[in-house]
Tab-separated table of C-alpha atoms and ligand atoms in Angstrom:
chain	number	residue	atom	x	y	z
A	939	MET	CA	92.121	86.900	121.628
A	940	ASN	CA	93.260	89.449	124.218
A	941	PRO	CA	91.571	88.470	127.560
A	942	LEU	CA	90.371	92.040	128.206
A	943	ARG	CA	88.763	92.119	124.770
A	944	SER	CA	86.984	88.784	125.394
A	945	MET	CA	85.838	90.039	128.809
A	946	ILE	CA	84.351	93.243	127.415
A	947	LEU	CA	82.630	91.389	124.580
A	948	ALA	CA	81.209	88.899	127.138
A	949	ALA	CA	80.039	91.804	129.330
A	950	ALA	CA	78.328	93.234	126.263
A	951	ARG	CA	76.037	90.179	126.249
A	952	ASN	CA	75.191	90.424	129.980
A	953	ASP	CA	71.742	91.957	130.564
A	954	THR	CA	72.539	93.339	134.042
A	955	ILE	CA	75.667	95.115	132.798
A	956	ARG	CA	73.751	96.324	129.767
A	957	SER	CA	71.072	98.032	131.860
A	958	LEU	CA	73.669	99.477	134.271
A	959	VAL	CA	75.721	101.022	131.476
A	960	ALA	CA	72.763	102.078	129.356
A	961	THR	CA	71.224	104.052	132.232
A	962	ALA	CA	74.396	105.503	133.816
A	963	PRO	CA	74.064	109.291	133.596
A	964	VAL	CA	77.602	109.632	132.314
A	965	SER	CA	77.159	107.171	129.460
A	966	ARG	CA	75.566	109.722	127.149
A	967	ASP	CA	78.646	111.974	127.339
A	968	VAL	CA	80.973	109.098	126.555
A	969	VAL	CA	78.714	107.827	123.809
A	970	SER	CA	78.769	111.172	122.029
A	971	ARG	CA	82.463	110.632	121.276
A	972	PHE	CA	81.581	107.636	119.091
A	973	VAL	CA	77.927	108.212	118.109
A	974	ALA	CA	76.644	111.215	116.124
A	975	GLY	CA	73.352	111.600	118.038
A	976	GLU	CA	69.946	110.003	118.310
A	977	THR	CA	67.867	111.596	115.551
A	978	THR	CA	67.859	111.845	111.759
A	979	ALA	CA	68.565	115.571	112.147
A	980	ASP	CA	71.675	114.774	114.259
A	981	ALA	CA	72.864	112.284	111.622
A	982	VAL	CA	72.358	114.746	108.768
A	983	ALA	CA	74.118	117.537	110.690
A	984	ALA	CA	77.139	115.292	111.389
A	985	THR	CA	77.185	114.240	107.732
A	986	ARG	CA	77.148	117.879	106.624
A	987	ARG	CA	80.131	118.703	108.861
A	988	LEU	CA	82.160	115.734	107.599
A	989	VAL	CA	81.307	116.332	103.938
A	990	ASP	CA	82.198	120.021	104.276
A	991	SER	CA	85.623	118.975	105.582
A	992	GLY	CA	86.263	116.826	102.489
A	993	LEU	CA	85.201	113.400	103.793
A	994	ALA	CA	82.610	110.921	102.538
A	995	VAL	CA	80.199	109.185	104.913
A	996	THR	CA	78.365	105.913	105.507
A	997	LEU	CA	75.576	106.079	108.091
A	998	ASP	CA	74.496	103.286	110.424
A	999	TYR	CA	71.132	103.473	112.197
A	1000	LEU	CA	72.059	101.671	115.415
A	1001	GLY	CA	70.232	98.500	116.373
A	1002	GLU	CA	71.096	94.831	116.007
A	1003	ASP	CA	69.897	91.353	116.930
A	1004	THR	CA	66.259	92.324	116.454
A	1005	THR	CA	63.817	89.526	117.259
A	1006	ASP	CA	60.702	91.576	116.566
A	1007	ALA	CA	59.319	92.136	113.053
A	1008	ILE	CA	57.813	95.509	114.016
A	1009	GLN	CA	61.131	96.761	115.327
A	1010	ALA	CA	62.777	95.565	112.102
A	1011	ALA	CA	60.189	97.519	110.069
A	1012	ASN	CA	60.830	100.606	112.216
A	1013	THR	CA	64.536	100.340	111.424
A	1014	VAL	CA	63.740	100.241	107.709
A	1015	ASP	CA	61.525	103.328	108.133
A	1016	ALA	CA	64.391	105.138	109.873
A	1017	TYR	CA	66.729	104.382	106.946
A	1018	VAL	CA	64.129	105.488	104.388
A	1019	GLU	CA	63.596	108.764	106.240
A	1020	LEU	CA	67.360	109.310	106.469
A	1021	LEU	CA	67.846	108.634	102.744
A	1022	GLU	CA	65.097	111.131	101.854
A	1023	HIS	CA	66.829	113.769	103.965
A	1024	LEU	CA	70.251	113.050	102.458
A	1025	HIS	CA	68.722	113.511	99.013
A	1026	ALA	CA	66.833	116.681	99.964
A	1027	GLU	CA	70.009	118.176	101.462
A	1028	ASN	CA	72.152	117.300	98.419
A	1029	LEU	CA	74.344	114.987	100.469
A	1030	ALA	CA	73.529	111.705	98.726
A	1031	ASP	CA	76.510	111.860	96.378
A	1032	ARG	CA	78.874	111.830	99.396
A	1033	ALA	CA	76.856	109.793	101.914
A	1034	GLU	CA	75.573	106.217	101.744
A	1035	VAL	CA	74.159	103.871	104.411
A	1036	SER	CA	75.468	100.759	106.175
A	1037	VAL	CA	72.907	98.160	107.257
A	1038	LYS	CA	73.155	95.252	109.705
A	1039	LEU	CA	70.875	92.477	108.517
A	1040	SER	CA	70.285	91.429	112.143
A	1041	ALA	CA	68.636	94.827	112.662
A	1042	VAL	CA	66.133	94.165	109.884
A	1043	GLY	CA	65.071	90.641	110.827
A	1044	GLN	CA	67.861	88.179	109.905
A	1045	LEU	CA	67.483	86.335	113.239
A	1046	LEU	CA	63.763	85.851	112.569
A	1047	ASP	CA	63.888	84.858	108.928
A	1048	GLU	CA	66.405	85.462	106.125
A	1049	LYS	CA	63.626	86.259	103.630
A	1050	LEU	CA	62.278	88.989	105.941
A	1051	ALA	CA	65.777	90.511	106.163
A	1052	LEU	CA	66.110	90.338	102.373
A	1053	ASP	CA	62.749	92.083	101.818
A	1054	ASN	CA	63.570	94.752	104.383
A	1055	ALA	CA	67.044	95.338	102.946
A	1056	ALA	CA	65.461	95.568	99.477
A	1057	ARG	CA	63.229	98.410	100.726
A	1058	ILE	CA	66.323	100.258	101.903
A	1059	CYS	CA	68.064	99.638	98.550
A	1060	ARG	CA	65.042	101.005	96.654
A	1061	ALA	CA	65.110	104.159	98.803
A	1062	ALA	CA	68.891	104.476	98.282
A	1063	GLN	CA	68.463	104.164	94.512
A	1064	ALA	CA	65.773	106.864	94.580
A	1065	ALA	CA	68.054	109.105	96.657
A	1066	GLY	CA	71.030	108.521	94.347
A	1067	THR	CA	73.273	106.648	96.736
A	1068	THR	CA	74.335	103.136	97.805
A	1069	VAL	CA	74.018	100.607	100.638
A	1070	THR	CA	76.684	98.432	102.279
A	1071	LEU	CA	75.718	95.319	104.271
A	1072	ASP	CA	77.743	95.232	107.494
A	1073	MET	CA	79.108	91.824	108.481
A	1074	GLU	CA	78.297	90.425	111.923
A	1075	ASP	CA	79.450	87.276	113.753
A	1076	HIS	CA	80.541	84.246	111.742
A	1077	THR	CA	77.247	82.368	112.193
A	1078	THR	CA	75.672	84.957	109.875
A	1079	THR	CA	78.373	85.160	107.174
A	1080	ASP	CA	76.831	82.707	104.691
A	1081	SER	CA	73.350	84.118	105.153
A	1082	THR	CA	74.605	87.702	104.686
A	1083	LEU	CA	76.526	86.773	101.528
A	1084	ARG	CA	73.400	85.005	100.169
A	1085	VAL	CA	71.291	88.120	100.788
A	1086	LEU	CA	74.026	90.230	99.186
A	1087	GLY	CA	73.917	88.029	96.071
A	1088	GLU	CA	70.124	88.394	95.832
A	1089	LEU	CA	70.214	92.179	96.282
A	1090	ARG	CA	72.999	92.576	93.736
A	1091	ARG	CA	70.781	91.049	91.024
A	1092	THR	CA	68.772	94.299	91.117
A	1093	TRP	CA	71.258	96.690	92.708
A	1094	PRO	CA	74.774	95.626	91.681
A	1095	TRP	CA	76.236	98.472	93.742
A	1096	VAL	CA	75.313	96.908	97.111
A	1097	GLY	CA	78.539	96.712	99.132
A	1098	ALA	CA	79.841	93.656	100.982
A	1099	VAL	CA	81.958	93.534	104.138
A	1100	LEU	CA	84.657	90.928	104.752
A	1101	GLN	CA	86.478	90.351	108.048
A	1102	ALA	CA	90.195	89.520	107.839
A	1103	TYR	CA	90.121	87.583	111.134
A	1104	LEU	CA	88.058	84.794	109.521
A	1105	ARG	CA	90.143	82.010	107.979
A	1106	ARG	CA	87.772	81.836	105.009
A	1107	THR	CA	88.077	85.500	104.043
A	1108	VAL	CA	90.900	85.473	101.516
A	1109	ASP	CA	88.799	83.075	99.395
A	1110	ASP	CA	85.726	85.298	99.775
A	1111	ALA	CA	87.831	88.344	98.811
A	1112	THR	CA	89.094	86.654	95.653
A	1113	ARG	CA	85.562	85.539	94.710
A	1114	LEU	CA	84.007	88.968	95.350
A	1115	ALA	CA	86.698	91.001	93.541
A	1116	THR	CA	84.688	91.232	90.336
A	1117	GLU	CA	83.875	94.263	88.215
A	1118	GLY	CA	81.715	96.827	90.000
A	1119	SER	CA	81.822	94.900	93.275
A	1120	ARG	CA	82.158	97.188	96.289
A	1121	VAL	CA	83.903	95.344	99.129
A	1122	ARG	CA	84.808	96.732	102.545
A	1123	LEU	CA	87.670	94.923	104.270
A	1124	CYS	CA	87.928	95.186	108.066
A	1125	LYS	CA	89.720	93.141	110.746
A	1126	GLY	CA	86.475	91.991	112.417
A	1127	ALA	CA	84.914	93.074	115.704
A	1128	TYR	CA	83.204	90.001	117.226
A	1129	SER	CA	84.379	87.306	119.630
A	1130	GLU	CA	84.983	84.274	117.417
A	1131	PRO	CA	86.208	80.706	118.077
A	1132	GLU	CA	89.661	79.657	116.877
A	1133	THR	CA	88.096	77.083	114.596
A	1134	VAL	CA	86.921	79.869	112.288
A	1135	ALA	CA	89.096	82.881	113.173
A	1136	TYR	CA	92.781	83.627	113.733
A	1137	PRO	CA	93.266	84.110	117.497
A	1138	ASP	CA	96.501	86.052	117.098
A	1139	THR	CA	96.518	89.723	116.037
A	1140	ALA	CA	99.683	89.253	113.914
A	1141	GLU	CA	97.884	86.504	111.968
A	1142	VAL	CA	94.868	88.785	111.485
A	1143	ASP	CA	97.146	91.516	110.118
A	1144	LYS	CA	98.789	89.063	107.702
A	1145	SER	CA	95.375	87.903	106.551
A	1146	TYR	CA	94.354	91.560	106.102
A	1147	VAL	CA	97.320	92.142	103.788
A	1148	ARG	CA	96.580	88.969	101.773
A	1149	CYS	CA	93.011	90.239	101.318
A	1150	VAL	CA	94.261	93.747	100.358
A	1151	ASN	CA	96.284	92.123	97.580
A	1152	ALA	CA	93.370	89.921	96.462
A	1153	LEU	CA	91.003	92.904	96.292
A	1154	LEU	CA	93.481	95.219	94.554
A	1155	ALA	CA	94.387	92.526	92.020
A	1156	GLY	CA	90.705	92.058	91.116
A	1157	GLU	CA	88.260	94.246	89.219
A	1158	GLY	CA	86.148	95.503	92.124
A	1159	TYR	CA	86.163	98.668	94.232
A	1160	PRO	CA	87.935	97.970	97.559
A	1161	MET	CA	87.040	99.938	100.690
A	1162	PHE	CA	89.777	99.503	103.309
A	1163	ALA	CA	88.346	99.999	106.788
A	1164	THR	CA	91.110	100.298	109.371
A	1165	HIS	CA	92.745	102.799	111.712
A	1166	ASP	CA	95.934	100.776	111.881
A	1167	PRO	CA	98.847	103.041	110.767
A	1168	ARG	CA	100.929	100.109	109.520
A	1169	LEU	CA	98.100	98.702	107.412
A	1170	ILE	CA	97.251	102.163	106.055
A	1171	ARG	CA	100.859	102.492	104.864
A	1172	ILE	CA	100.813	99.028	103.292
A	1173	ILE	CA	97.479	99.721	101.545
A	1174	GLY	CA	98.945	102.892	99.971
A	1175	GLU	CA	102.028	101.001	98.790
A	1176	ARG	CA	100.076	98.014	97.426
A	1177	ALA	CA	97.593	100.340	95.673
A	1178	ARG	CA	100.501	101.982	93.846
A	1179	VAL	CA	101.964	98.592	92.880
A	1180	HIS	CA	98.569	97.558	91.481
A	1181	GLY	CA	98.303	100.827	89.557
A	1182	ARG	CA	95.217	102.027	91.434
A	1183	GLU	CA	94.615	105.771	91.312
A	1184	PRO	CA	93.270	107.383	94.525
A	1185	GLY	CA	89.717	107.208	93.036
A	1186	GLY	CA	90.048	103.441	92.484
A	1187	PHE	CA	89.665	102.485	96.143
A	1188	GLU	CA	88.857	104.177	99.430
A	1189	TYR	CA	89.869	104.299	103.080
A	1190	GLN	CA	87.203	104.030	105.771
A	1191	MET	CA	87.352	104.868	109.478
A	1192	LEU	CA	84.911	105.164	112.354
A	1193	PHE	CA	83.367	108.428	113.568
A	1194	GLY	CA	85.506	109.876	116.358
A	1195	ILE	CA	88.524	107.623	115.802
A	1196	ARG	CA	91.744	109.162	114.400
A	1197	PRO	CA	89.909	112.185	112.911
A	1198	GLU	CA	93.203	113.958	112.026
A	1199	GLU	CA	94.353	110.921	110.079
A	1200	GLN	CA	91.035	110.906	108.185
A	1201	LEU	CA	91.664	114.504	107.104
A	1202	ARG	CA	95.331	113.897	106.300
A	1203	LEU	CA	94.507	111.039	103.920
A	1204	ALA	CA	91.709	113.067	102.302
A	1205	ARG	CA	94.047	116.037	101.753
A	1206	LEU	CA	96.373	113.710	99.833
A	1207	GLY	CA	93.526	113.200	97.332
A	1208	ASN	CA	92.190	109.904	98.691
A	1209	THR	CA	88.537	109.135	99.195
A	1210	VAL	CA	88.065	108.719	102.961
A	1211	ARG	CA	84.669	107.586	104.210
A	1212	VAL	CA	83.652	107.938	107.847
A	1213	TYR	CA	81.272	105.381	109.353
A	1214	VAL	CA	78.744	107.431	111.334
A	1215	PRO	CA	76.496	105.561	113.768
A	1216	TYR	CA	73.411	107.280	115.174
A	1217	GLY	CA	70.231	106.342	117.073
A	1218	GLY	CA	69.327	105.272	120.603
A	1219	GLU	CA	70.546	101.659	120.447
A	1220	TRP	CA	74.228	102.439	120.929
A	1221	TYR	CA	75.120	99.783	123.524
A	1222	GLY	CA	76.454	96.909	121.343
A	1223	TYR	CA	78.338	99.336	119.098
A	1224	LEU	CA	79.966	101.127	122.039
A	1225	MET	CA	81.030	97.848	123.678
A	1226	ARG	CA	82.810	96.697	120.491
A	1227	ARG	CA	84.717	100.007	120.389
A	1228	MET	CA	85.675	99.533	124.068
A	1229	ALA	CA	86.884	95.994	123.364
A	1230	GLU	CA	89.136	97.252	120.564
A	1231	ARG	CA	91.125	99.540	122.773
A	1232	PRO	CA	91.717	99.277	126.527
A	1233	ALA	CA	92.405	103.036	126.632
A	1234	ASN	CA	88.790	103.653	125.588
A	1235	THR	CA	87.564	101.443	128.405
A	1236	MET	CA	89.711	103.323	130.920
A	1237	PHE	CA	88.357	106.611	129.548
A	1238	PHE	CA	84.829	105.258	130.049
A	1239	LEU	CA	85.422	103.835	133.571
A	1240	ARG	CA	87.179	107.026	134.669
A	1241	ALA	CA	84.193	109.056	133.504
A	1242	VAL	CA	81.771	106.777	135.407
A	1243	MET	CA	83.876	106.909	138.598
A	1244	THR	CA	84.328	110.677	138.507
A	1245	ARG	CA	80.589	111.167	138.277
A	1246	SER	CA	79.497	108.644	140.902
B	1379	LIG	C1	84.323	101.906	108.375
B	1379	LIG	C2	84.367	100.698	109.237
B	1379	LIG	C3	83.370	99.752	109.113
B	1379	LIG	C4	83.411	98.581	109.866
B	1379	LIG	N1	82.478	97.609	109.661
B	1379	LIG	C5	82.578	96.442	110.334
B	1379	LIG	C6	81.705	95.352	110.042
B	1379	LIG	O1	80.802	95.424	109.206
B	1379	LIG	N2	81.897	94.202	110.752
B	1379	LIG	C7	82.887	94.060	111.700
B	1379	LIG	O2	83.026	92.976	112.277
B	1379	LIG	N3	83.701	95.087	111.989
B	1379	LIG	C8	83.578	96.260	111.341
B	1379	LIG	N4	84.448	97.278	111.629
B	1379	LIG	C9	85.330	97.189	112.823
B	1379	LIG	C10	86.638	96.516	112.497
B	1379	LIG	O3	86.420	95.140	112.268
B	1379	LIG	C11	87.635	96.652	113.678
B	1379	LIG	O4	87.097	96.079	114.831
B	1379	LIG	C12	88.016	98.093	113.982
B	1379	LIG	O5	88.122	98.853	112.816
B	1379	LIG	C13	89.363	98.144	114.710
B	1379	LIG	O6	90.352	97.557	113.910
B	1379	LIG	P1	91.541	98.388	113.206
B	1379	LIG	O7	91.697	97.837	111.837
B	1379	LIG	O8	91.274	99.829	113.296
B	1379	LIG	O9	92.852	97.935	113.984
B	1379	LIG	P2	93.244	97.867	115.505
B	1379	LIG	O10	94.405	96.951	115.569
B	1379	LIG	O11	92.062	97.593	116.380
B	1379	LIG	O12	93.710	99.349	115.798
B	1379	LIG	C14	94.841	99.946	115.212
B	1379	LIG	C15	95.016	101.337	115.792
B	1379	LIG	O13	93.907	102.149	115.452
B	1379	LIG	C16	93.501	102.953	116.569
B	1379	LIG	N5	92.184	102.487	117.024
B	1379	LIG	C17	91.556	101.355	116.619
B	1379	LIG	N6	90.351	101.228	117.211
B	1379	LIG	C18	90.230	102.275	118.020
B	1379	LIG	C19	89.213	102.688	118.906
B	1379	LIG	N7	88.094	101.977	119.084
B	1379	LIG	N8	89.420	103.825	119.591
B	1379	LIG	C20	90.544	104.559	119.398
B	1379	LIG	N9	91.545	104.200	118.583
B	1379	LIG	C21	91.392	103.090	117.912
B	1379	LIG	C22	94.575	102.765	117.577
B	1379	LIG	O14	95.579	103.704	117.339
B	1379	LIG	C23	95.072	101.389	117.305
B	1379	LIG	O15	96.379	101.168	117.764
B	1379	LIG	C24	84.453	98.416	110.840
B	1379	LIG	C25	85.453	99.379	110.959
B	1379	LIG	C26	85.430	100.488	110.177
B	1379	LIG	C27	86.549	101.465	110.295
């Protein structure tokens, strides 16, 4: 892994750095480039703007690594409130939610996370939309896939996420590419050991393409999450080879990253879904975005230095 990326991801786990960054006056301005706001109203307003421009949305109420059952329950409440608003505002056919199991109690107890995720799925069903389970670091992969399997017994539309940097993923992609199965493929955003993940970006890209082929060859609904221009081109080509119409798969990108490309792909008739994070717990999310691109980190540091 790129040393700068490892350093930023390590800094993300340091409590002193966390409190410095989280309280720096400038941070809020920088955060607003990647995060839609703190409240449900902010999230709904951002969704409205994106939907009106022809994009679909998946919303993430920020928070992760919860070790407190009350906080986990509060996260569920936030999702339920959001889903009610999406329904009331007629946005539920274009906007779903993404959930991190660690935000709803996975570190405390898998059963608690399952029950909490089930509450969110019930609210999504009532609102007329879907849920995707984000994937976190590799120590949680098996647990997350187990919870996914349980949820899909009642709500077969629950989406999975697979990370191309994991050596295991092409097998998971083949296994999950069944009828009706919604699967998001991303490169992977955590710092992982070489024993489980490809250390080299070229290897990750090759794995991504193998997984694209596995998902397109199967019966499921692939959701290709990447901003990488080369991969986006390959996905389009492979989709044509596999006879997939634009409605038979989708592209996904993050809020604030390559917005013109999001619109370009949508104008070509593709479904393009934007991942919209919101809420006060933006620190971990922001640090992963910094780690992905040194230019973002420079943008952030420059902003801090100009203000101080
Ligand atoms: C919708 C969506 C959902 C995701 N869900 C998960 C998940 O559940 N679990 C998980 O581990 N990861 C998730 N990710 C993150 C993903 O794993 C990658 O870390 C992230 O998408 C960057 O990889 P990339 O494919 O865009 O390629 P990269 O090689 O990182 O980037 C390719 C190009 O895209 C542009 N770009 C990429 N990132 C940025 C950025 N931060 N700022 C500005 N430009 C950028 C640049 O032009 C760059 O050259 C998700 C990503 C998306 C888009």
